[in-house]
Amino acid sequence: MSSRLLGPALLLAWRNLTENRLRLLSSVAGAAFAVILMFVESSFRDALLDSMTAVIRKLDGDLVLISRKLYTLGIPMSFPAQRLDLPRGFDDVEKVSPLYVETRRSRWRGPYNRGLDPHRAGRLPGDGEDSSPDAEPISPAPHRIRVIAYKPSDDLLNIPSVRESMAAWDAPEVALVDVRSKPRPYGPIPRNQDVELTNRRIRIVGDFELGTDFQNDGTLLMSEENFLDYFPERRGPTASDHKIDVGVIRVRPGTDVLRLKRSIAPILPRDVLVLTRDEFVAREQDFWGKVVPVGIVFNIGVAMGFVVGLAICYQVLFSDVADREAEFATLKAVGHRNGWLRLVVVFQGTFLALLGFVVGIGISQGALVPLIKHFTGLPLEFKPMGAVFILSLTVLMCVLSGLIAARRLQSTDPAQLFR
Amino acid sequence: MIRAVGRLLMLATVALRNVRHGGRRTAAAILGTSLSLTLVLLQLGFLGAVRVTAVYLLEQLEFDAVLSSPSYDSLYDAGMVSLDRVEQASSHPNVEHGRPIWLMFAMWRCPPYPYDPGDPNGDDDPTIADDPKTGDSRPTGPQSFGEGSQAVIDKARTVIEAKQPLDALRDVLSGRYDVRPNFRRRELLAIGVDPFDQPFRDGPVADAIQSTREDLAIDARVLLNRLSHPDFGWDLRPQFSGWELDDSRVEVVGGFDVLKGFGADGGVITSRTTFLRHTRWPEPRSASVGLLKFRERDPDQVEQTLDAIRARLPDDVELLSRAQMLTRESDHWVKRTNTGLMFSAGVALAMVVAGVVVYQVLSSDVRNRLPEYATMKAIGYSNDAPVVIVVIQAAMLALLSYVPAVVMAQGLYWLTTSLAMIPMAMAARDLTTTLVLALVVGVGVSLLTVRKLRAANPADLF
């Protein structure tokens, strides 16, 4: 095909598509919905893996020490803090700090929580016995909340608002709360207010942004000292017996992290493992991606979006081709080949794909994803690579349907025009 | 009257002809519509699976009312109810019996995969150094296999290749044949019951407990859920013996079948004493929930009994009827967990997409036949005739698309069940919802085109 004919094909395809405004609108809407469907389903799938690894990805460290039995940070497995002394002996290691995660015993009871019975809401379970003067009415129905803790001075989480408020949460009986915690079980996020954590009063002195996941509806952050107070079963007789969940290792600048990892590994006892942060993320994703079936379900969702999109585009292009059969027949009569006609339809499909993609990405990223993010608190991030993947799926979908729709043109006979 | 029916029949015939002679255009329309209906059915099926698995375990239990803690969240996180309260409630004359049940997550030591027959204890990773039965010290040699060892991977590959293609795909997707020496401990749901007064309804679970109750009553013996994730090792039960529940050695003396849900990947049933001794349950005088069985079970009696018991119980416990309990559990999973919320969003989205597709199909059909409708008007038909035709035609298209959609969705359900191991079943409610959606959207959209049809001007034909 000579390139001289490409320009007219593009132009004709564009004119065909945009001739009727209303029709253009309905065609683009069809393609856009397929795009939205694929976008939303794939961001659900990503959300599963991203949310489960959010804490790990925010860790400000190069290597981590975890219990050998730990298979997901959603179900913490602690080990004695003593294990941290071993990597401390290496010259390249700058600092080793303990991180605590509690998801099972930590129960939050906020001023807004309500039990099932409306008449009971607003009363303490043992009203009367509790005579502390500043007792605010706090309702029953405590709800599980994830608690993350470390020494504020260790600065383990790479979250700006946590770093800025370091002085505020380095005090007794205070904590920071994740603003993305779900409003449903916890109520509106309290600020400078007392709530209950595992039946003890705690003051919320600030907030940060992390996000929920499939195991946790919300997160509290507190100092190591507070954590050991609220969860005394984690406290050992000495500091090196405290039960910690992750040891975060920071190395000196310019260190070969993998080599350091290989030299630390052999000296560790069998109950702990050393991993790079990326390996830790990969391990966590491996568990959630393969073991929990939700990922497969959303992949099926993306595939269905593609198939439905294919059907929508075929419907649009086919009816357009059928309507213009006379015009195409005339083009054939004046000497254009089948291939060129097919190219026109494919171009039309590509334009449709691009328009549908732009509208689809606009609606899903501009309206739907923020909405779902608000209701679930999940970290639905926009991923350029994911968008490119969906764009290629969209173009493929429209080109394929264009090729199928253009099959009709093979048999178009100019003579039919005059029947 | 008769004339009106006759005219309607005539117009219906025209609609039928329109559909029948539409050729590839109609085929494309039906394909598009039925695919989008399939999508709706699929998403409803996902959401249905959340609902089904949410209440599955509860439904197997025998109770008319349940005592639960005010901090009850879901059956997997139920809080605690004092046994005294269960006894107190059971003393009501209409209560036949009150039975406590304990549920808690516990760590399970899974057999290594692939399994090494020469090493029945899987000794690379024991919590306990000594075998309590023989008193032998376990060898504490080097790990029996290292991460990514080639021999292990080859072994896994032979297993995969020996399977049927779909089995292999499922096994790979579910992670069954991955070499994951690190996932040797996984959390499962431990259920504690009294083996001689077990709380399950007559059925396979009750039978499983009853047939092994003498065994179960002995300390440290458990039944393992056969439908647990393969990691938990039911298949390796004959060879492997190094089972551990939390930190103590246990013995698997049988199996039971409970659907794996979104809450837990596996489960064991133990006796109450085993449960209290070997899990981290903090308070032996409390259970997770108390299950009450009533003598008189007609709705009025149940309501009266509930009120009477509520009146005598203090605030530290809640009493719900069976129906309330099931609704609460299903609502929790559908409305409050991220899994449920995401599937609900999927359903909404699929419905919108289906609506758009149906709209597109119908409006392009109307557009194409506009000259024919104009002709009808020119030869004296009323303004409404084309509208009636289009509405009937829309209903026909909806029905014609619905049938293949149900068939395709059945196939996808089967695929999802075998790939993701999620129990997908076509509920009558979902079938009706989809059919109503197709008909309502179809007819609604065709009414939207009324203006266009009314405006069809015979003169435009020329």
PDB file of N, CA and C in Angstrom, chain A residues 23 26-27 33 37 41 44 69 71 75 77 104 107 116 120 123 141-144 182 184 212-214 270 283 290-291 293 296-298 304 311-312 314-316 318 322-323 376 378, chain B residues 24-25 28-29 35 39 42-43 46 70-71 73 77 107 124 141 173-174 178 180 182-183 185-187 315 318 328 336 338 342-343 349 352 356-357 360 364 367-368 412 416 419-420 422:
ATOM      1  N   ARG A  23     -24.538  10.107  17.174  1.00  0.00           N
ATOM      2  CA  ARG A  23     -24.067   8.755  16.988  1.00  0.00           C
ATOM      3  C   ARG A  23     -22.650   8.605  17.519  1.00  0.00           C
ATOM      4  N   SER A  26     -22.807   8.245  21.239  1.00  0.00           N
ATOM      5  CA  SER A  26     -23.216   6.930  21.750  1.00  0.00           C
ATOM      6  C   SER A  26     -22.126   5.889  21.488  1.00  0.00           C
ATOM      7  N   SER A  27     -21.417   5.997  20.356  1.00  0.00           N
ATOM      8  CA  SER A  27     -20.338   5.041  20.078  1.00  0.00           C
ATOM      9  C   SER A  27     -19.212   5.197  21.092  1.00  0.00           C
ATOM     10  N   PHE A  33     -17.225   2.852  28.220  1.00  0.00           N
ATOM     11  CA  PHE A  33     -17.650   2.005  29.330  1.00  0.00           C
ATOM     12  C   PHE A  33     -16.820   0.735  29.425  1.00  0.00           C
ATOM     13  N   LEU A  37     -14.681  -0.226  32.678  1.00  0.00           N
ATOM     14  CA  LEU A  37     -14.788  -1.540  33.299  1.00  0.00           C
ATOM     15  C   LEU A  37     -13.403  -2.154  33.495  1.00  0.00           C
ATOM     16  N   GLU A  41     -11.726  -2.759  37.229  1.00  0.00           N
ATOM     17  CA  GLU A  41     -11.391  -4.117  37.648  1.00  0.00           C
ATOM     18  C   GLU A  41      -9.886  -4.260  37.878  1.00  0.00           C
ATOM     19  N   PHE A  44      -8.849  -2.620  41.039  1.00  0.00           N
ATOM     20  CA  PHE A  44      -9.212  -3.469  42.184  1.00  0.00           C
ATOM     21  C   PHE A  44      -8.127  -4.513  42.410  1.00  0.00           C
ATOM     22  N   LYS A  69       8.614 -17.678  60.316  1.00  0.00           N
ATOM     23  CA  LYS A  69       7.248 -18.182  60.207  1.00  0.00           C
ATOM     24  C   LYS A  69       6.296 -17.150  59.612  1.00  0.00           C
ATOM     25  N   TYR A  71       4.182 -15.229  57.249  1.00  0.00           N
ATOM     26  CA  TYR A  71       3.821 -15.384  55.839  1.00  0.00           C
ATOM     27  C   TYR A  71       3.074 -14.184  55.321  1.00  0.00           C
ATOM     28  N   ILE A  75      -0.821 -10.955  59.516  1.00  0.00           N
ATOM     29  CA  ILE A  75      -0.887 -11.822  60.686  1.00  0.00           C
ATOM     30  C   ILE A  75       0.508 -11.834  61.295  1.00  0.00           C
ATOM     31  N   MET A  77       3.959 -12.152  63.295  1.00  0.00           N
ATOM     32  CA  MET A  77       4.668 -13.248  63.963  1.00  0.00           C
ATOM     33  C   MET A  77       5.869 -12.614  64.614  1.00  0.00           C
ATOM     34  N   ARG A 104      -4.437  -8.293  66.089  1.00  0.00           N
ATOM     35  CA  ARG A 104      -5.427  -9.201  66.660  1.00  0.00           C
ATOM     36  C   ARG A 104      -6.007  -8.703  67.986  1.00  0.00           C
ATOM     37  N   ARG A 107      -8.108  -3.371  70.019  1.00  0.00           N
ATOM     38  CA  ARG A 107      -9.502  -3.007  69.768  1.00  0.00           C
ATOM     39  C   ARG A 107      -9.721  -1.545  70.093  1.00  0.00           C
ATOM     40  N   LEU A 116     -25.452  -2.596  68.381  1.00  0.00           N
ATOM     41  CA  LEU A 116     -26.604  -2.862  67.531  1.00  0.00           C
ATOM     42  C   LEU A 116     -27.857  -2.221  68.105  1.00  0.00           C
ATOM     43  N   ARG A 120     -28.829   1.356  73.781  1.00  0.00           N
ATOM     44  CA  ARG A 120     -27.648   1.149  74.604  1.00  0.00           C
ATOM     45  C   ARG A 120     -26.479   2.041  74.225  1.00  0.00           C
ATOM     46  N   ARG A 123     -23.558   4.537  76.325  1.00  0.00           N
ATOM     47  CA  ARG A 123     -23.305   4.217  77.731  1.00  0.00           C
ATOM     48  C   ARG A 123     -22.083   3.330  77.865  1.00  0.00           C
ATOM     49  N   ALA A 141     -19.152  -1.977  71.599  1.00  0.00           N
ATOM     50  CA  ALA A 141     -18.749  -2.387  70.254  1.00  0.00           C
ATOM     51  C   ALA A 141     -17.392  -1.862  69.843  1.00  0.00           C
ATOM     52  N   PRO A 142     -16.347  -2.302  70.537  1.00  0.00           N
ATOM     53  CA  PRO A 142     -15.016  -1.968  70.065  1.00  0.00           C
ATOM     54  C   PRO A 142     -14.724  -2.708  68.759  1.00  0.00           C
ATOM     55  N   HIS A 143     -13.879  -2.132  67.943  1.00  0.00           N
ATOM     56  CA  HIS A 143     -13.599  -2.726  66.635  1.00  0.00           C
ATOM     57  C   HIS A 143     -12.084  -2.881  66.470  1.00  0.00           C
ATOM     58  N   ARG A 144     -11.712  -3.996  65.845  1.00  0.00           N
ATOM     59  CA  ARG A 144     -10.293  -4.267  65.636  1.00  0.00           C
ATOM     60  C   ARG A 144      -9.631  -3.160  64.812  1.00  0.00           C
ATOM     61  N   LYS A 182     -11.701   3.453  57.937  1.00  0.00           N
ATOM     62  CA  LYS A 182     -13.084   3.463  57.467  1.00  0.00           C
ATOM     63  C   LYS A 182     -14.013   4.157  58.450  1.00  0.00           C
ATOM     64  N   ARG A 184     -17.098   3.723  58.749  1.00  0.00           N
ATOM     65  CA  ARG A 184     -18.196   2.868  59.191  1.00  0.00           C
ATOM     66  C   ARG A 184     -17.961   2.257  60.588  1.00  0.00           C
ATOM     67  N   THR A 212      -6.486   1.574  54.065  1.00  0.00           N
ATOM     68  CA  THR A 212      -6.882   0.279  54.616  1.00  0.00           C
ATOM     69  C   THR A 212      -6.381  -0.824  53.707  1.00  0.00           C
ATOM     70  N   ASP A 213      -6.593  -2.063  54.123  1.00  0.00           N
ATOM     71  CA  ASP A 213      -6.347  -3.174  53.216  1.00  0.00           C
ATOM     72  C   ASP A 213      -7.438  -4.208  53.432  1.00  0.00           C
ATOM     73  N   PHE A 214      -7.201  -5.445  52.958  1.00  0.00           N
ATOM     74  CA  PHE A 214      -8.268  -6.433  53.038  1.00  0.00           C
ATOM     75  C   PHE A 214      -8.362  -7.079  54.408  1.00  0.00           C
ATOM     76  N   ARG A 270      17.859 -19.877  63.207  1.00  0.00           N
ATOM     77  CA  ARG A 270      16.888 -20.357  62.231  1.00  0.00           C
ATOM     78  C   ARG A 270      15.519 -19.723  62.341  1.00  0.00           C
ATOM     79  N   ARG A 283       7.403 -11.069  48.537  1.00  0.00           N
ATOM     80  CA  ARG A 283       6.925 -12.209  49.315  1.00  0.00           C
ATOM     81  C   ARG A 283       5.472 -12.001  49.746  1.00  0.00           C
ATOM     82  N   LYS A 290      -1.488 -15.089  45.003  1.00  0.00           N
ATOM     83  CA  LYS A 290      -1.718 -16.469  44.592  1.00  0.00           C
ATOM     84  C   LYS A 290      -2.659 -17.200  45.511  1.00  0.00           C
ATOM     85  N   VAL A 291      -2.593 -16.870  46.782  1.00  0.00           N
ATOM     86  CA  VAL A 291      -3.353 -17.672  47.723  1.00  0.00           C
ATOM     87  C   VAL A 291      -4.799 -17.203  47.828  1.00  0.00           C
ATOM     88  N   PRO A 293      -8.099 -15.846  46.363  1.00  0.00           N
ATOM     89  CA  PRO A 293      -8.650 -15.955  45.010  1.00  0.00           C
ATOM     90  C   PRO A 293      -9.149 -14.636  44.421  1.00  0.00           C
ATOM     91  N   ILE A 296      -7.657 -13.450  41.078  1.00  0.00           N
ATOM     92  CA  ILE A 296      -8.107 -14.174  39.880  1.00  0.00           C
ATOM     93  C   ILE A 296      -9.452 -13.615  39.420  1.00  0.00           C
ATOM     94  N   VAL A 297     -10.313 -13.344  40.391  1.00  0.00           N
ATOM     95  CA  VAL A 297     -11.642 -12.843  40.078  1.00  0.00           C
ATOM     96  C   VAL A 297     -11.562 -11.528  39.310  1.00  0.00           C
ATOM     97  N   PHE A 298     -10.671 -10.619  39.743  1.00  0.00           N
ATOM     98  CA  PHE A 298     -10.589  -9.338  39.050  1.00  0.00           C
ATOM     99  C   PHE A 298      -9.927  -9.480  37.687  1.00  0.00           C
ATOM    100  N   MET A 304     -13.463  -9.922  30.916  1.00  0.00           N
ATOM    101  CA  MET A 304     -14.852  -9.725  30.514  1.00  0.00           C
ATOM    102  C   MET A 304     -15.052  -8.324  29.949  1.00  0.00           C
ATOM    103  N   ALA A 311     -17.505  -6.610  21.739  1.00  0.00           N
ATOM    104  CA  ALA A 311     -18.868  -6.695  21.207  1.00  0.00           C
ATOM    105  C   ALA A 311     -19.447  -5.305  20.940  1.00  0.00           C
ATOM    106  N   ILE A 312     -19.181  -4.365  21.854  1.00  0.00           N
ATOM    107  CA  ILE A 312     -19.700  -3.004  21.664  1.00  0.00           C
ATOM    108  C   ILE A 312     -19.110  -2.394  20.401  1.00  0.00           C
ATOM    109  N   TYR A 314     -17.707  -3.855  17.862  1.00  0.00           N
ATOM    110  CA  TYR A 314     -18.146  -4.549  16.662  1.00  0.00           C
ATOM    111  C   TYR A 314     -19.514  -4.036  16.247  1.00  0.00           C
ATOM    112  N   GLN A 315     -20.387  -3.929  17.232  1.00  0.00           N
ATOM    113  CA  GLN A 315     -21.746  -3.445  16.987  1.00  0.00           C
ATOM    114  C   GLN A 315     -21.704  -2.058  16.336  1.00  0.00           C
ATOM    115  N   VAL A 316     -20.898  -1.159  16.909  1.00  0.00           N
ATOM    116  CA  VAL A 316     -20.790   0.205  16.389  1.00  0.00           C
ATOM    117  C   VAL A 316     -20.251   0.201  14.959  1.00  0.00           C
ATOM    118  N   PHE A 318     -19.855  -2.301  12.813  1.00  0.00           N
ATOM    119  CA  PHE A 318     -20.620  -3.069  11.848  1.00  0.00           C
ATOM    120  C   PHE A 318     -21.822  -2.282  11.342  1.00  0.00           C
ATOM    121  N   ALA A 322     -22.441  -1.098   7.557  1.00  0.00           N
ATOM    122  CA  ALA A 322     -23.660  -1.498   6.851  1.00  0.00           C
ATOM    123  C   ALA A 322     -24.382  -0.267   6.308  1.00  0.00           C
ATOM    124  N   ASP A 323     -24.419   0.803   7.125  1.00  0.00           N
ATOM    125  CA  ASP A 323     -25.097   2.015   6.682  1.00  0.00           C
ATOM    126  C   ASP A 323     -24.403   2.652   5.483  1.00  0.00           C
ATOM    127  N   THR A 376     -13.892   2.648  50.386  1.00  0.00           N
ATOM    128  CA  THR A 376     -13.142   1.493  50.877  1.00  0.00           C
ATOM    129  C   THR A 376     -11.888   1.904  51.637  1.00  0.00           C
ATOM    130  N   LEU A 378      -9.150   2.086  50.295  1.00  0.00           N
ATOM    131  CA  LEU A 378      -8.043   1.355  49.671  1.00  0.00           C
ATOM    132  C   LEU A 378      -7.155   2.317  48.887  1.00  0.00           C
TER     133      LEU A 378
ATOM    134  N   ARG B  24     -27.073 -10.439  10.045  1.00  0.00           N
ATOM    135  CA  ARG B  24     -25.890 -10.281  10.887  1.00  0.00           C
ATOM    136  C   ARG B  24     -26.039  -9.112  11.842  1.00  0.00           C
ATOM    137  N   ARG B  25     -26.799  -8.117  11.414  1.00  0.00           N
ATOM    138  CA  ARG B  25     -26.995  -6.955  12.267  1.00  0.00           C
ATOM    139  C   ARG B  25     -27.662  -7.364  13.593  1.00  0.00           C
ATOM    140  N   ALA B  28     -25.347  -9.463  15.666  1.00  0.00           N
ATOM    141  CA  ALA B  28     -24.387  -8.643  16.402  1.00  0.00           C
ATOM    142  C   ALA B  28     -25.049  -8.017  17.621  1.00  0.00           C
ATOM    143  N   ALA B  29     -26.300  -7.568  17.429  1.00  0.00           N
ATOM    144  CA  ALA B  29     -27.016  -6.946  18.541  1.00  0.00           C
ATOM    145  C   ALA B  29     -27.206  -7.934  19.675  1.00  0.00           C
ATOM    146  N   LEU B  35     -23.545 -10.665  25.825  1.00  0.00           N
ATOM    147  CA  LEU B  35     -22.260 -10.582  26.525  1.00  0.00           C
ATOM    148  C   LEU B  35     -22.357  -9.647  27.724  1.00  0.00           C
ATOM    149  N   LEU B  39     -21.900 -10.464  31.701  1.00  0.00           N
ATOM    150  CA  LEU B  39     -21.066  -9.701  32.633  1.00  0.00           C
ATOM    151  C   LEU B  39     -21.836  -9.416  33.921  1.00  0.00           C
ATOM    152  N   LEU B  42     -22.157 -12.538  35.918  1.00  0.00           N
ATOM    153  CA  LEU B  42     -20.874 -12.912  36.512  1.00  0.00           C
ATOM    154  C   LEU B  42     -20.600 -12.090  37.771  1.00  0.00           C
ATOM    155  N   GLN B  43     -20.811 -10.773  37.655  1.00  0.00           N
ATOM    156  CA  GLN B  43     -20.550  -9.915  38.817  1.00  0.00           C
ATOM    157  C   GLN B  43     -21.517 -10.230  39.951  1.00  0.00           C
ATOM    158  N   PHE B  46     -20.210 -13.219  41.672  1.00  0.00           N
ATOM    159  CA  PHE B  46     -19.122 -12.912  42.605  1.00  0.00           C
ATOM    160  C   PHE B  46     -19.684 -12.422  43.937  1.00  0.00           C
ATOM    161  N   PRO B  70     -21.406  -7.699  72.588  1.00  0.00           N
ATOM    162  CA  PRO B  70     -21.686  -6.402  71.955  1.00  0.00           C
ATOM    163  C   PRO B  70     -20.577  -5.996  70.986  1.00  0.00           C
ATOM    164  N   SER B  71     -19.399  -6.580  71.138  1.00  0.00           N
ATOM    165  CA  SER B  71     -18.319  -6.203  70.223  1.00  0.00           C
ATOM    166  C   SER B  71     -18.243  -7.165  69.040  1.00  0.00           C
ATOM    167  N   ASP B  73     -18.202  -8.683  65.610  1.00  0.00           N
ATOM    168  CA  ASP B  73     -17.894  -8.040  64.339  1.00  0.00           C
ATOM    169  C   ASP B  73     -18.312  -8.975  63.208  1.00  0.00           C
ATOM    170  N   ASP B  77     -14.493 -12.883  64.183  1.00  0.00           N
ATOM    171  CA  ASP B  77     -14.001 -11.923  65.173  1.00  0.00           C
ATOM    172  C   ASP B  77     -15.185 -11.595  66.082  1.00  0.00           C
ATOM    173  N   MET B 107      -2.521 -20.698  64.433  1.00  0.00           N
ATOM    174  CA  MET B 107      -1.505 -21.034  63.448  1.00  0.00           C
ATOM    175  C   MET B 107      -1.484 -22.539  63.227  1.00  0.00           C
ATOM    176  N   ASP B 124      12.439 -29.562  59.045  1.00  0.00           N
ATOM    177  CA  ASP B 124      13.254 -28.354  58.867  1.00  0.00           C
ATOM    178  C   ASP B 124      12.761 -27.217  59.730  1.00  0.00           C
ATOM    179  N   GLY B 141      19.068 -31.199  62.064  1.00  0.00           N
ATOM    180  CA  GLY B 141      20.078 -31.042  61.023  1.00  0.00           C
ATOM    181  C   GLY B 141      19.790 -29.833  60.159  1.00  0.00           C
ATOM    182  N   LEU B 173      -2.541 -21.235  39.652  1.00  0.00           N
ATOM    183  CA  LEU B 173      -3.170 -19.984  40.064  1.00  0.00           C
ATOM    184  C   LEU B 173      -3.434 -19.950  41.565  1.00  0.00           C
ATOM    185  N   SER B 174      -3.733 -21.088  42.129  1.00  0.00           N
ATOM    186  CA  SER B 174      -4.032 -21.098  43.552  1.00  0.00           C
ATOM    187  C   SER B 174      -2.767 -21.263  44.369  1.00  0.00           C
ATOM    188  N   ASP B 178       3.437 -24.150  43.964  1.00  0.00           N
ATOM    189  CA  ASP B 178       4.577 -23.274  44.127  1.00  0.00           C
ATOM    190  C   ASP B 178       5.478 -23.862  45.181  1.00  0.00           C
ATOM    191  N   ARG B 180       7.076 -23.128  48.170  1.00  0.00           N
ATOM    192  CA  ARG B 180       7.047 -22.050  49.133  1.00  0.00           C
ATOM    193  C   ARG B 180       7.429 -22.555  50.516  1.00  0.00           C
ATOM    194  N   ASN B 182       8.645 -21.159  52.757  1.00  0.00           N
ATOM    195  CA  ASN B 182       8.467 -20.162  53.809  1.00  0.00           C
ATOM    196  C   ASN B 182       7.057 -20.116  54.353  1.00  0.00           C
ATOM    197  N   PHE B 183       6.104 -20.622  53.584  1.00  0.00           N
ATOM    198  CA  PHE B 183       4.721 -20.559  54.050  1.00  0.00           C
ATOM    199  C   PHE B 183       4.365 -21.833  54.805  1.00  0.00           C
ATOM    200  N   ARG B 185       3.686 -22.092  57.928  1.00  0.00           N
ATOM    201  CA  ARG B 185       2.644 -21.906  58.928  1.00  0.00           C
ATOM    202  C   ARG B 185       1.614 -20.961  58.387  1.00  0.00           C
ATOM    203  N   ARG B 186       0.371 -21.371  58.489  1.00  0.00           N
ATOM    204  CA  ARG B 186      -0.687 -20.483  58.019  1.00  0.00           C
ATOM    205  C   ARG B 186      -1.804 -20.483  59.034  1.00  0.00           C
ATOM    206  N   GLU B 187      -2.517 -19.373  59.041  1.00  0.00           N
ATOM    207  CA  GLU B 187      -3.571 -19.250  60.022  1.00  0.00           C
ATOM    208  C   GLU B 187      -4.830 -19.949  59.522  1.00  0.00           C
ATOM    209  N   ASP B 315     -26.476  -5.953  79.957  1.00  0.00           N
ATOM    210  CA  ASP B 315     -26.001  -5.306  78.733  1.00  0.00           C
ATOM    211  C   ASP B 315     -24.775  -5.935  78.089  1.00  0.00           C
ATOM    212  N   GLU B 318     -25.730  -9.696  73.672  1.00  0.00           N
ATOM    213  CA  GLU B 318     -26.821  -9.369  72.766  1.00  0.00           C
ATOM    214  C   GLU B 318     -27.512 -10.648  72.332  1.00  0.00           C
ATOM    215  N   ARG B 328     -27.120 -10.090  59.673  1.00  0.00           N
ATOM    216  CA  ARG B 328     -25.999  -9.287  60.154  1.00  0.00           C
ATOM    217  C   ARG B 328     -24.687  -9.775  59.549  1.00  0.00           C
ATOM    218  N   ARG B 336     -19.468  -4.121  54.530  1.00  0.00           N
ATOM    219  CA  ARG B 336     -18.408  -3.521  55.331  1.00  0.00           C
ATOM    220  C   ARG B 336     -17.015  -3.996  54.989  1.00  0.00           C
ATOM    221  N   ASN B 338     -13.916  -4.792  52.385  1.00  0.00           N
ATOM    222  CA  ASN B 338     -13.495  -4.281  51.088  1.00  0.00           C
ATOM    223  C   ASN B 338     -13.839  -5.261  49.979  1.00  0.00           C
ATOM    224  N   MET B 342     -16.066  -4.004  46.848  1.00  0.00           N
ATOM    225  CA  MET B 342     -15.534  -4.032  45.493  1.00  0.00           C
ATOM    226  C   MET B 342     -16.435  -4.835  44.560  1.00  0.00           C
ATOM    227  N   PHE B 343     -16.964  -5.955  45.065  1.00  0.00           N
ATOM    228  CA  PHE B 343     -17.860  -6.724  44.216  1.00  0.00           C
ATOM    229  C   PHE B 343     -19.162  -5.960  43.962  1.00  0.00           C
ATOM    230  N   LEU B 349     -21.317  -1.343  38.081  1.00  0.00           N
ATOM    231  CA  LEU B 349     -20.662  -0.990  36.836  1.00  0.00           C
ATOM    232  C   LEU B 349     -21.155  -1.864  35.687  1.00  0.00           C
ATOM    233  N   VAL B 352     -24.522  -0.751  34.460  1.00  0.00           N
ATOM    234  CA  VAL B 352     -24.462   0.450  33.627  1.00  0.00           C
ATOM    235  C   VAL B 352     -23.977   0.079  32.221  1.00  0.00           C
ATOM    236  N   VAL B 356     -25.916   0.592  28.650  1.00  0.00           N
ATOM    237  CA  VAL B 356     -25.377   1.330  27.512  1.00  0.00           C
ATOM    238  C   VAL B 356     -25.406   0.471  26.252  1.00  0.00           C
ATOM    239  N   VAL B 357     -25.027  -0.784  26.395  1.00  0.00           N
ATOM    240  CA  VAL B 357     -25.001  -1.668  25.228  1.00  0.00           C
ATOM    241  C   VAL B 357     -26.409  -1.831  24.655  1.00  0.00           C
ATOM    242  N   GLN B 360     -27.463   1.189  22.822  1.00  0.00           N
ATOM    243  CA  GLN B 360     -26.801   1.341  21.543  1.00  0.00           C
ATOM    244  C   GLN B 360     -27.413   0.448  20.472  1.00  0.00           C
ATOM    245  N   SER B 364     -29.590   2.005  17.314  1.00  0.00           N
ATOM    246  CA  SER B 364     -29.095   1.893  15.940  1.00  0.00           C
ATOM    247  C   SER B 364     -30.107   1.119  15.092  1.00  0.00           C
ATOM    248  N   ARG B 367     -32.822   3.583  14.125  1.00  0.00           N
ATOM    249  CA  ARG B 367     -32.313   4.498  13.126  1.00  0.00           C
ATOM    250  C   ARG B 367     -32.352   3.861  11.741  1.00  0.00           C
ATOM    251  N   ASN B 368     -31.955   2.567  11.702  1.00  0.00           N
ATOM    252  CA  ASN B 368     -31.899   1.898  10.418  1.00  0.00           C
ATOM    253  C   ASN B 368     -33.263   1.693   9.796  1.00  0.00           C
ATOM    254  N   LEU B 412     -18.763 -19.552  32.716  1.00  0.00           N
ATOM    255  CA  LEU B 412     -17.815 -18.711  33.444  1.00  0.00           C
ATOM    256  C   LEU B 412     -17.846 -19.019  34.944  1.00  0.00           C
ATOM    257  N   THR B 416     -14.674 -19.977  37.045  1.00  0.00           N
ATOM    258  CA  THR B 416     -14.263 -19.253  38.239  1.00  0.00           C
ATOM    259  C   THR B 416     -14.171 -20.189  39.443  1.00  0.00           C
ATOM    260  N   LEU B 419     -11.062 -22.221  38.926  1.00  0.00           N
ATOM    261  CA  LEU B 419      -9.805 -21.475  38.959  1.00  0.00           C
ATOM    262  C   LEU B 419      -9.587 -20.811  40.313  1.00  0.00           C
ATOM    263  N   ALA B 420     -10.604 -20.114  40.788  1.00  0.00           N
ATOM    264  CA  ALA B 420     -10.418 -19.331  42.006  1.00  0.00           C
ATOM    265  C   ALA B 420     -10.929 -20.070  43.238  1.00  0.00           C
ATOM    266  N   ILE B 422     -13.867 -20.393  44.311  1.00  0.00           N
ATOM    267  CA  ILE B 422     -14.915 -19.641  44.974  1.00  0.00           C
ATOM    268  C   ILE B 422     -16.231 -20.329  44.621  1.00  0.00           C
TER     269      ILE B 422
END
